[in-house]
Amino acid sequence: MAIDAPSSTFFSPWPDRLRHSAIILLAAGLALAVLVAFGELSLLRAAAVFICIAAAALVPWRLHNVGTSREDVRGVDPVETAVVSAVVAGMPDPAVLLDRAGRVIHLNAAAAQLAPALRKNELAQFALRSPEIITALREAIATSESRRATYLDHVPVDRWMELIITPVPVPTPFGGTDKCMLMTFHDQTPLRRVEEMRADFVANASHELRTPLAALSGFIDTLQGPARDDAKARERFLGIMHAQATRMARLIDDLLSLSRVELSAHVRPDTLVDIVPIIRQVADGLEPLARERQVTVDIELPDAPVSIAGDREELLRLFENLIENALKYGASGGRVMVSLILATSGEGVPEVRVMVRDFGPGIAPEHLPRLTERFYRVDVGDSRAQGGTGLGLSLVKHILNRHRGRLLIESVPKNGATFTACFPQAKTPTAA
Ligand code: ADP
């Protein structure tokens, strides 16, 4: 039966049922009148029989019309049951229809999968067992108002479901309505995860800012007190304060860059830029650091321009992070190689690949999958000592995502690390 072409008995049953009662009464009245006319029945007896027939035909209708029936919908005719069952089965979220006692009348496949303990004709309270859900169900039955509760599922992974209990009127066999409860489950897990990530991010960012701030105020106290007249200590402390202030500024810069890139993540840059001079500019800018760390930087770049659709400022940040990391963490290798090649990805997409390779201590394999998480560091102390914020590779990943590129990280412990930024080649090979 099509749900959008409802039967009249399901949606407007009273006129039909009343008409049937009237026909029964008319037929009974005529039959009794004939019997009285032929002297087969006294008028008094005929009147008594008619009253009994009228009561039998009308009283159930009356009782159900004022909603005093104790019947539940399991007595509804098969067509109506099939429609209710089809509606519950067709709901995209897990859904369960309960009678007024909380017994399961219908449940869809999603609900059966979510809570296998739920069974037809059994109390939902026994299957769901949560005091919060039982209270919400009891209140919804008592007040005829919707109630919400949280349903937690731990197998196979943690899931948070919002449970909404909505009282719904369902037809009864005699045409009245009975109050049933429609329980629907809505998955809130992605929202919760985002909320947890946001809370973690705020906690991490505040912690990272508070550490240099605490150092700064400590040194200010010392300079105002015990070291007031100590010129040598003052020089040293001012140097440390300068480094801490620089770190704070860098952290704020990285946070702002990250949020800017995230905001425009869905808008792919459409300007063609030549990537070669960008890499050279970054390498030139980092020459003082390379000299300070005694690292030789070998650059192998093509003479011809190599264009990609890109954002110049973001590309500068990206290469700066990769080359600076190689100089900071791979300094012990004494050498860093920066090269560019044209290649084809596994899916056959022509790519521009920029490789930054160092020959330092490398990274243990267990850290590789987490390196691009915000604030993730292999060694927090080492990163802080180098003025790191733990946001660099996260920024690199976001910039590459925006450019529809990808980051490859390969490392052999004790034999250096290679970070490769892959960009799709521009369709028109002209330099910007
Ligand atoms: P940070 O600001 O700490 O440098 P990044 O996100 O740039 O943050 O890097 C995350 C961590 O990855 C670093 O703290 C470091 O432990 C590790 N790392 C990054 N680049 C290298 C590298 N070339 N060699 C070894 N470890 C690296």
GROMACS .gro file of C-alpha atoms and ligand atoms in nm:
model
  459
    1MET     CA    1   0.000   0.000   0.000
    2ALA     CA    2   0.135   0.341  -0.097
    3ILE     CA    3   0.194   0.571   0.200
    4ASP     CA    4   0.113   0.883  -0.002
    5ALA     CA    5  -0.229   0.742  -0.096
    6PRO     CA    6  -0.372   0.673   0.252
    7SER     CA    7  -0.678   0.460   0.311
    8SER     CA    8  -0.976   0.647   0.452
    9THR     CA    9  -1.005   0.403   0.743
   10PHE     CA   10  -0.657   0.496   0.867
   11PHE     CA   11  -0.677   0.871   0.846
   12SER     CA   12  -1.055   0.954   0.888
   13PRO     CA   13  -1.226   0.647   1.029
   14TRP     CA   14  -1.528   0.792   1.215
   15PRO     CA   15  -1.782   0.870   0.942
   16ASP     CA   16  -1.743   0.516   0.795
   17ARG     CA   17  -1.773   0.345   1.130
   18LEU     CA   18  -2.072   0.555   1.232
   19ARG     CA   19  -2.240   0.477   0.903
   20HIS     CA   20  -2.194   0.104   0.965
   21SER     CA   21  -2.355   0.137   1.310
   22ALA     CA   22  -2.649   0.331   1.162
   23ILE     CA   23  -2.705   0.061   0.896
   24ILE     CA   24  -2.700  -0.213   1.164
   25LEU     CA   25  -2.952  -0.018   1.376
   26LEU     CA   26  -3.182   0.046   1.077
   27ALA     CA   27  -3.183  -0.321   0.977
   28ALA     CA   28  -3.244  -0.432   1.338
   29GLY     CA   29  -3.527  -0.174   1.379
   30LEU     CA   30  -3.698  -0.293   1.058
   31ALA     CA   31  -3.671  -0.660   1.155
   32LEU     CA   32  -3.814  -0.592   1.502
   33ALA     CA   33  -4.097  -0.380   1.356
   34VAL     CA   34  -4.196  -0.668   1.123
   35LEU     CA   35  -4.194  -0.915   1.416
   36VAL     CA   36  -4.412  -0.679   1.625
   37ALA     CA   37  -4.648  -0.621   1.329
   38PHE     CA   38  -4.703  -0.997   1.288
   39GLY     CA   39  -4.755  -1.035   1.661
   40GLU     CA   40  -4.446  -1.252   1.703
   41LEU     CA   41  -4.293  -1.013   1.960
   42SER     CA   42  -4.446  -0.778   2.217
   43LEU     CA   43  -4.363  -0.409   2.176
   44LEU     CA   44  -4.190  -0.402   2.514
   45ARG     CA   45  -3.959  -0.693   2.428
   46ALA     CA   46  -3.886  -0.548   2.086
   47ALA     CA   47  -3.791  -0.216   2.249
   48ALA     CA   48  -3.559  -0.397   2.496
   49VAL     CA   49  -3.388  -0.593   2.216
   50PHE     CA   50  -3.343  -0.274   2.010
   51ILE     CA   51  -3.182  -0.092   2.305
   52CYS     CA   52  -2.935  -0.383   2.350
   53ILE     CA   53  -2.844  -0.383   1.979
   54ALA     CA   54  -2.804  -0.002   1.980
   55ALA     CA   55  -2.575  -0.023   2.285
   56ALA     CA   56  -2.364  -0.293   2.121
   57ALA     CA   57  -2.328  -0.086   1.803
   58LEU     CA   58  -2.263   0.256   1.956
   59VAL     CA   59  -2.098   0.222   2.297
   60PRO     CA   60  -1.749   0.109   2.176
   61TRP     CA   61  -1.745   0.397   1.927
   62ARG     CA   62  -1.835   0.642   2.203
   63LEU     CA   63  -1.573   0.506   2.442
   64HIS     CA   64  -1.294   0.531   2.186
   65ASN     CA   65  -1.405   0.868   2.061
   66VAL     CA   66  -1.338   1.020   2.404
   67GLY     CA   67  -1.003   0.837   2.424
   68THR     CA   68  -1.074   0.617   2.724
   69SER     CA   69  -0.981   0.287   2.558
   70ARG     CA   70  -0.719   0.065   2.712
   71GLU     CA   71  -0.651  -0.099   2.378
   72ASP     CA   72  -0.309  -0.054   2.227
   73VAL     CA   73  -0.211  -0.031   1.863
   74ARG     CA   74  -0.112  -0.393   1.839
   75GLY     CA   75  -0.482  -0.452   1.781
   76VAL     CA   76  -0.499  -0.214   1.480
   77ASP     CA   77  -0.598  -0.370   1.149
   78PRO     CA   78  -0.312  -0.515   0.941
   79VAL     CA   79  -0.309  -0.235   0.682
   80GLU     CA   80  -0.267   0.032   0.948
   81THR     CA   81   0.003  -0.172   1.125
   82ALA     CA   82   0.187  -0.214   0.796
   83VAL     CA   83   0.179   0.161   0.730
   84VAL     CA   84   0.311   0.248   1.077
   85SER     CA   85   0.578  -0.021   1.045
   86ALA     CA   86   0.678   0.106   0.697
   87VAL     CA   87   0.711   0.464   0.826
   88VAL     CA   88   0.933   0.354   1.117
   89ALA     CA   89   1.138   0.125   0.889
   90GLY     CA   90   1.186   0.406   0.637
   91MET     CA   91   1.328   0.656   0.885
   92PRO     CA   92   1.698   0.718   0.811
   93ASP     CA   93   1.800   0.735   1.178
   94PRO     CA   94   1.747   0.453   1.429
   95ALA     CA   95   1.377   0.469   1.531
   96VAL     CA   96   1.159   0.268   1.770
   97LEU     CA   97   0.783   0.293   1.829
   98LEU     CA   98   0.675   0.205   2.184
   99ASP     CA   99   0.333   0.160   2.339
  100ARG     CA  100   0.230   0.361   2.643
  101ALA     CA  101   0.398   0.108   2.874
  102GLY     CA  102   0.729   0.138   2.690
  103ARG     CA  103   0.693  -0.194   2.504
  104VAL     CA  104   0.847  -0.209   2.155
  105ILE     CA  105   0.584  -0.216   1.876
  106HIS     CA  106   0.808  -0.149   1.575
  107LEU     CA  107   1.181  -0.083   1.533
  108ASN     CA  108   1.384  -0.025   1.219
  109ALA     CA  109   1.703  -0.202   1.115
  110ALA     CA  110   1.924   0.090   1.223
  111ALA     CA  111   1.776   0.073   1.577
  112ALA     CA  112   1.818  -0.304   1.591
  113GLN     CA  113   2.183  -0.262   1.490
  114LEU     CA  114   2.245   0.020   1.739
  115ALA     CA  115   2.080  -0.155   2.036
  116PRO     CA  116   2.054  -0.529   1.964
  117ALA     CA  117   1.890  -0.582   2.306
  118LEU     CA  118   1.573  -0.404   2.180
  119ARG     CA  119   1.311  -0.668   2.088
  120LYS     CA  120   0.952  -0.642   1.967
  121ASN     CA  121   0.691  -0.677   2.246
  122GLU     CA  122   0.957  -0.631   2.515
  123LEU     CA  123   1.008  -0.327   2.738
  124ALA     CA  124   1.261  -0.079   2.598
  125GLN     CA  125   1.357   0.014   2.954
  126PHE     CA  126   1.514  -0.332   3.002
  127ALA     CA  127   1.712  -0.305   2.680
  128LEU     CA  128   1.841   0.052   2.720
  129ARG     CA  129   1.893   0.039   3.099
  130SER     CA  130   2.011   0.399   3.131
  131PRO     CA  131   1.848   0.585   3.423
  132GLU     CA  132   1.847   0.903   3.214
  133ILE     CA  133   1.658   0.732   2.929
  134ILE     CA  134   1.412   0.559   3.165
  135THR     CA  135   1.333   0.892   3.336
  136ALA     CA  136   1.289   1.067   3.000
  137LEU     CA  137   1.054   0.792   2.879
  138ARG     CA  138   0.848   0.802   3.198
  139GLU     CA  139   0.819   1.181   3.178
  140ALA     CA  140   0.723   1.175   2.809
  141ILE     CA  141   0.446   0.922   2.883
  142ALA     CA  142   0.322   1.120   3.185
  143THR     CA  143   0.330   1.468   3.031
  144SER     CA  144   0.272   1.394   2.658
  145GLU     CA  145   0.567   1.622   2.586
  146SER     CA  146   0.892   1.539   2.404
  147ARG     CA  147   1.194   1.451   2.613
  148ARG     CA  148   1.564   1.418   2.526
  149ALA     CA  149   1.835   1.195   2.668
  150THR     CA  150   2.184   1.082   2.572
  151TYR     CA  151   2.250   0.729   2.454
  152LEU     CA  152   2.614   0.618   2.469
  153ASP     CA  153   2.740   0.333   2.258
  154HIS     CA  154   3.089   0.202   2.321
  155VAL     CA  155   3.116  -0.087   2.072
  156PRO     CA  156   3.297  -0.100   1.831
  157VAL     CA  157   3.388   0.271   1.885
  158ASP     CA  158   3.256   0.539   2.122
  159ARG     CA  159   2.942   0.707   1.986
  160TRP     CA  160   2.722   0.977   2.136
  161MET     CA  161   2.359   0.963   2.027
  162GLU     CA  162   2.092   1.216   2.115
  163LEU     CA  163   1.770   1.030   2.192
  164ILE     CA  164   1.443   1.215   2.131
  165ILE     CA  165   1.121   1.066   2.267
  166THR     CA  166   0.812   1.212   2.098
  167PRO     CA  167   0.458   1.114   2.204
  168VAL     CA  168   0.254   1.035   1.889
  169PRO     CA  169  -0.118   0.948   1.856
  170VAL     CA  170  -0.169   0.613   1.678
  171PRO     CA  171  -0.513   0.474   1.565
  172THR     CA  172  -0.682   0.197   1.771
  173PRO     CA  173  -0.907  -0.083   1.636
  174PHE     CA  174  -1.228   0.105   1.713
  175GLY     CA  175  -1.111   0.420   1.544
  176GLY     CA  176  -0.986   0.611   1.849
  177THR     CA  177  -0.626   0.707   1.908
  178ASP     CA  178  -0.377   0.574   2.157
  179LYS     CA  179  -0.067   0.750   2.284
  180CYS     CA  180   0.255   0.584   2.166
  181MET     CA  181   0.617   0.697   2.197
  182LEU     CA  182   0.841   0.744   1.895
  183MET     CA  183   1.206   0.715   1.998
  184THR     CA  184   1.461   0.844   1.746
  185PHE     CA  185   1.841   0.841   1.783
  186HIS     CA  186   2.061   1.112   1.626
  187ASP     CA  187   2.438   1.064   1.601
  188GLN     CA  188   2.618   1.356   1.767
  189THR     CA  189   2.965   1.196   1.755
  190PRO     CA  190   3.118   1.424   1.484
  191LEU     CA  191   2.998   1.736   1.667
  192ARG     CA  192   3.137   1.609   1.998
  193ARG     CA  193   3.472   1.528   1.834
  194VAL     CA  194   3.497   1.878   1.686
  195GLU     CA  195   3.408   2.024   2.025
  196GLU     CA  196   3.676   1.811   2.195
  197MET     CA  197   3.934   1.915   1.935
  198ARG     CA  198   3.844   2.280   1.985
  199ALA     CA  199   3.877   2.246   2.364
  200ASP     CA  200   4.214   2.064   2.325
  201PHE     CA  201   4.337   2.330   2.086
  202VAL     CA  202   4.245   2.617   2.322
  203ALA     CA  203   4.408   2.432   2.617
  204ASN     CA  204   4.728   2.368   2.416
  205ALA     CA  205   4.746   2.723   2.279
  206SER     CA  206   4.699   2.876   2.626
  207HIS     CA  207   4.960   2.643   2.772
  208GLU     CA  208   5.210   2.731   2.496
  209LEU     CA  209   5.154   3.103   2.552
  210ARG     CA  210   5.164   3.080   2.930
  211THR     CA  211   5.507   2.910   2.937
  212PRO     CA  212   5.708   3.199   2.782
  213LEU     CA  213   5.489   3.450   2.963
  214ALA     CA  214   5.575   3.290   3.299
  215ALA     CA  215   5.946   3.301   3.207
  216LEU     CA  216   5.918   3.669   3.110
  217SER     CA  217   5.748   3.776   3.433
  218GLY     CA  218   5.997   3.567   3.636
  219PHE     CA  219   6.292   3.748   3.478
  220ILE     CA  220   6.125   4.087   3.521
  221ASP     CA  221   6.089   4.012   3.897
  222THR     CA  222   6.454   3.908   3.914
  223LEU     CA  223   6.570   4.219   3.729
  224GLN     CA  224   6.365   4.440   3.958
  225GLY     CA  225   6.494   4.260   4.269
  226PRO     CA  226   6.814   4.060   4.327
  227ALA     CA  227   6.974   4.128   3.985
  228ARG     CA  228   6.895   4.500   3.980
  229ASP     CA  229   7.260   4.606   3.992
  230ASP     CA  230   7.415   4.301   3.827
  231ALA     CA  231   7.505   4.418   3.475
  232LYS     CA  232   7.624   4.073   3.359
  233ALA     CA  233   7.308   3.894   3.479
  234ARG     CA  234   7.095   4.170   3.328
  235GLU     CA  235   7.253   4.114   2.984
  236ARG     CA  236   7.197   3.739   3.002
  237PHE     CA  237   6.839   3.768   3.128
  238LEU     CA  238   6.748   4.024   2.862
  239GLY     CA  239   6.876   3.782   2.599
  240ILE     CA  240   6.654   3.503   2.736
  241MET     CA  241   6.358   3.742   2.759
  242HIS     CA  242   6.408   3.840   2.399
  243ALA     CA  243   6.406   3.475   2.289
  244GLN     CA  244   6.087   3.406   2.489
  245ALA     CA  245   5.913   3.713   2.347
  246THR     CA  246   6.014   3.603   1.995
  247ARG     CA  247   5.870   3.260   2.062
  248MET     CA  248   5.540   3.410   2.177
  249ALA     CA  249   5.522   3.629   1.869
  250ARG     CA  250   5.595   3.330   1.648
  251LEU     CA  251   5.327   3.124   1.816
  252ILE     CA  252   5.071   3.400   1.761
  253ASP     CA  253   5.183   3.432   1.398
  254ASP     CA  254   5.148   3.057   1.343
  255LEU     CA  255   4.804   3.051   1.508
  256LEU     CA  256   4.685   3.336   1.288
  257SER     CA  257   4.828   3.178   0.972
  258LEU     CA  258   4.666   2.847   1.058
  259SER     CA  259   4.326   3.003   1.110
  260ARG     CA  260   4.361   3.209   0.789
  261VAL     CA  261   4.447   2.900   0.585
  262GLU     CA  262   4.164   2.704   0.746
  263LEU     CA  263   3.915   2.980   0.665
  264SER     CA  264   4.005   2.969   0.297
  265ALA     CA  265   4.061   2.591   0.282
  266HIS     CA  266   3.771   2.538   0.039
  267VAL     CA  267   3.895   2.808  -0.203
  268ARG     CA  268   4.175   2.671  -0.418
  269PRO     CA  269   4.426   2.941  -0.521
  270ASP     CA  270   4.387   3.020  -0.891
  271THR     CA  271   4.686   3.247  -0.959
  272LEU     CA  272   4.975   3.090  -1.147
  273VAL     CA  273   5.303   3.135  -0.962
  274ASP     CA  274   5.656   3.027  -1.046
  275ILE     CA  275   5.763   2.810  -0.755
  276VAL     CA  276   6.141   2.823  -0.828
  277PRO     CA  277   6.214   3.182  -0.713
  278ILE     CA  278   5.994   3.126  -0.406
  279ILE     CA  279   6.213   2.833  -0.293
  280ARG     CA  280   6.531   3.035  -0.365
  281GLN     CA  281   6.401   3.331  -0.165
  282VAL     CA  282   6.331   3.107   0.137
  283ALA     CA  283   6.670   2.937   0.115
  284ASP     CA  284   6.845   3.276   0.092
  285GLY     CA  285   6.653   3.404   0.395
  286LEU     CA  286   6.759   3.100   0.599
  287GLU     CA  287   7.128   3.130   0.510
  288PRO     CA  288   7.219   3.294   0.846
  289LEU     CA  289   7.055   3.004   1.032
  290ALA     CA  290   7.238   2.752   0.811
  291ARG     CA  291   7.567   2.929   0.883
  292GLU     CA  292   7.496   2.940   1.257
  293ARG     CA  293   7.417   2.563   1.257
  294GLN     CA  294   7.711   2.488   1.024
  295VAL     CA  295   7.492   2.323   0.767
  296THR     CA  296   7.556   2.327   0.391
  297VAL     CA  297   7.240   2.376   0.186
  298ASP     CA  298   7.251   2.215  -0.163
  299ILE     CA  299   6.984   2.348  -0.395
  300GLU     CA  300   6.893   2.167  -0.718
  301LEU     CA  301   6.629   2.367  -0.900
  302PRO     CA  302   6.552   2.386  -1.273
  303ASP     CA  303   6.647   2.701  -1.461
  304ALA     CA  304   6.312   2.716  -1.638
  305PRO     CA  305   6.007   2.843  -1.450
  306VAL     CA  306   5.778   2.582  -1.290
  307SER     CA  307   5.425   2.710  -1.246
  308ILE     CA  308   5.158   2.592  -1.010
  309ALA     CA  309   4.824   2.745  -0.910
  310GLY     CA  310   4.928   2.885  -0.574
  311ASP     CA  311   4.927   3.153  -0.307
  312ARG     CA  312   5.273   3.309  -0.290
  313GLU     CA  313   5.264   3.404   0.080
  314GLU     CA  314   5.145   3.059   0.183
  315LEU     CA  315   5.410   2.889  -0.029
  316LEU     CA  316   5.678   3.102   0.137
  317ARG     CA  317   5.551   2.986   0.480
  318LEU     CA  318   5.542   2.625   0.365
  319PHE     CA  319   5.902   2.607   0.238
  320GLU     CA  320   6.027   2.817   0.528
  321ASN     CA  321   5.884   2.561   0.774
  322LEU     CA  322   6.027   2.260   0.590
  323ILE     CA  323   6.378   2.402   0.532
  324GLU     CA  324   6.398   2.557   0.880
  325ASN     CA  325   6.299   2.223   1.039
  326ALA     CA  326   6.570   2.047   0.839
  327LEU     CA  327   6.826   2.305   0.957
  328LYS     CA  328   6.709   2.287   1.322
  329TYR     CA  329   6.643   1.917   1.375
  330GLY     CA  330   6.881   1.773   1.115
  331ALA     CA  331   7.177   2.006   1.183
  332SER     CA  332   7.392   1.719   1.311
  333GLY     CA  333   7.399   1.577   0.954
  334GLY     CA  334   7.576   1.895   0.836
  335ARG     CA  335   7.392   1.895   0.504
  336VAL     CA  336   7.045   1.976   0.369
  337MET     CA  337   6.929   1.913   0.011
  338VAL     CA  338   6.645   2.102  -0.154
  339SER     CA  339   6.537   1.976  -0.497
  340LEU     CA  340   6.247   1.995  -0.740
  341ILE     CA  341   6.130   1.728  -0.983
  342LEU     CA  342   5.831   1.676  -1.212
  343ALA     CA  343   5.664   1.340  -1.157
  344THR     CA  344   5.330   1.158  -1.179
  345SER     CA  345   5.124   1.053  -0.878
  346GLY     CA  346   4.989   0.699  -0.828
  347GLU     CA  347   4.657   0.817  -0.976
  348GLY     CA  348   4.834   0.947  -1.286
  349VAL     CA  349   4.819   1.318  -1.191
  350PRO     CA  350   5.125   1.516  -1.312
  351GLU     CA  351   5.290   1.667  -1.004
  352VAL     CA  352   5.556   1.915  -0.902
  353ARG     CA  353   5.752   1.767  -0.609
  354VAL     CA  354   5.974   1.973  -0.384
  355MET     CA  355   6.196   1.760  -0.159
  356VAL     CA  356   6.372   1.882   0.155
  357ARG     CA  357   6.617   1.622   0.279
  358ASP     CA  358   6.841   1.630   0.584
  359PHE     CA  359   7.095   1.382   0.720
  360GLY     CA  360   7.025   1.430   1.092
  361PRO     CA  361   6.888   1.183   1.350
  362GLY     CA  362   6.565   1.118   1.154
  363ILE     CA  363   6.227   1.040   1.310
  364ALA     CA  364   6.113   0.709   1.462
  365PRO     CA  365   5.833   0.549   1.254
  366GLU     CA  366   5.572   0.566   1.535
  367HIS     CA  367   5.583   0.948   1.524
  368LEU     CA  368   5.540   0.987   1.147
  369PRO     CA  369   5.158   0.962   1.130
  370ARG     CA  370   5.113   1.225   1.402
  371LEU     CA  371   5.371   1.485   1.294
  372THR     CA  372   5.114   1.710   1.122
  373GLU     CA  373   4.883   1.725   1.429
  374ARG     CA  374   4.876   2.064   1.596
  375PHE     CA  375   5.126   2.093   1.882
  376TYR     CA  376   5.262   1.742   1.823
  377ARG     CA  377   5.637   1.720   1.876
  378VAL     CA  378   5.873   1.425   1.895
  379ASP     CA  379   6.063   1.595   2.176
  380VAL     CA  380   5.885   1.893   2.335
  381GLY     CA  381   6.199   2.016   2.512
  382ASP     CA  382   6.406   2.005   2.193
  383SER     CA  383   6.133   2.186   1.995
  384ARG     CA  384   6.104   2.463   2.259
  385ALA     CA  385   6.481   2.499   2.277
  386GLN     CA  386   6.477   2.555   1.899
  387GLY     CA  387   6.202   2.817   1.931
  388GLY     CA  388   5.945   2.576   1.782
  389THR     CA  389   5.572   2.604   1.831
  390GLY     CA  390   5.458   2.257   1.723
  391LEU     CA  391   5.238   2.417   1.458
  392GLY     CA  392   5.475   2.427   1.160
  393LEU     CA  393   5.395   2.092   0.997
  394SER     CA  394   5.025   2.136   1.069
  395LEU     CA  395   5.039   2.464   0.878
  396VAL     CA  396   5.231   2.289   0.597
  397LYS     CA  397   4.960   2.022   0.572
  398HIS     CA  398   4.678   2.281   0.563
  399ILE     CA  399   4.852   2.490   0.297
  400LEU     CA  400   4.907   2.178   0.085
  401ASN     CA  401   4.542   2.075   0.130
  402ARG     CA  402   4.432   2.415   0.007
  403HIS     CA  403   4.658   2.376  -0.295
  404ARG     CA  404   4.510   2.025  -0.350
  405GLY     CA  405   4.857   1.885  -0.286
  406ARG     CA  406   4.995   1.632  -0.037
  407LEU     CA  407   5.285   1.590   0.202
  408LEU     CA  408   5.505   1.280   0.202
  409ILE     CA  409   5.731   1.213   0.501
  410GLU     CA  410   6.000   0.949   0.486
  411SER     CA  411   6.262   0.888   0.747
  412VAL     CA  412   6.527   0.637   0.834
  413PRO     CA  413   6.624   0.680   1.201
  414LYS     CA  414   6.988   0.795   1.233
  415ASN     CA  415   6.990   0.867   0.859
  416GLY     CA  416   6.782   1.181   0.821
  417ALA     CA  417   6.433   1.271   0.705
  418THR     CA  418   6.281   1.370   0.370
  419PHE     CA  419   5.975   1.594   0.352
  420THR     CA  420   5.821   1.612   0.003
  421ALA     CA  421   5.557   1.870  -0.087
  422CYS     CA  422   5.362   1.754  -0.395
  423PHE     CA  423   5.150   2.000  -0.599
  424PRO     CA  424   4.938   1.928  -0.903
  425GLN     CA  425   5.104   2.075  -1.212
  426ALA     CA  426   4.934   2.382  -1.354
  427LYS     CA  427   4.727   2.320  -1.669
  428THR     CA  428   4.890   2.612  -1.857
  429PRO     CA  429   5.267   2.590  -1.818
  430THR     CA  430   5.332   2.961  -1.808
  431ALA     CA  431   5.513   3.142  -1.534
  432ALA     CA  432   5.328   3.404  -1.339
  433ADP     P1  433   5.808   2.273   1.566
  433ADP     O1  434   5.763   2.412   1.581
  433ADP     O2  435   5.822   2.202   1.696
  433ADP     O3  436   5.928   2.261   1.480
  433ADP     P2  437   5.669   2.130   1.358
  433ADP     O4  438   5.525   2.103   1.342
  433ADP     O5  439   5.739   2.203   1.251
  433ADP     O6  440   5.684   2.200   1.498
  433ADP     O7  441   5.742   1.991   1.376
  433ADP     C1  442   5.687   1.896   1.465
  433ADP     C2  443   5.796   1.805   1.518
  433ADP     O8  444   5.843   1.720   1.413
  433ADP     C3  445   5.916   1.877   1.567
  433ADP     O9  446   5.899   1.920   1.700
  433ADP     C4  447   6.025   1.771   1.555
  433ADP    O10  448   6.018   1.689   1.670
  433ADP     C5  449   5.981   1.689   1.435
  433ADP     N1  450   6.054   1.724   1.313
  433ADP     C6  451   6.013   1.808   1.216
  433ADP     N2  452   6.104   1.814   1.117
  433ADP     C7  453   6.204   1.729   1.149
  433ADP     C8  454   6.327   1.687   1.087
  433ADP     N3  455   6.366   1.738   0.968
  433ADP     N4  456   6.402   1.598   1.152
  433ADP     C9  457   6.365   1.546   1.270
  433ADP     N5  458   6.249   1.580   1.334
  433ADP    C10  459   6.170   1.671   1.275
   0.00000   0.00000   0.00000
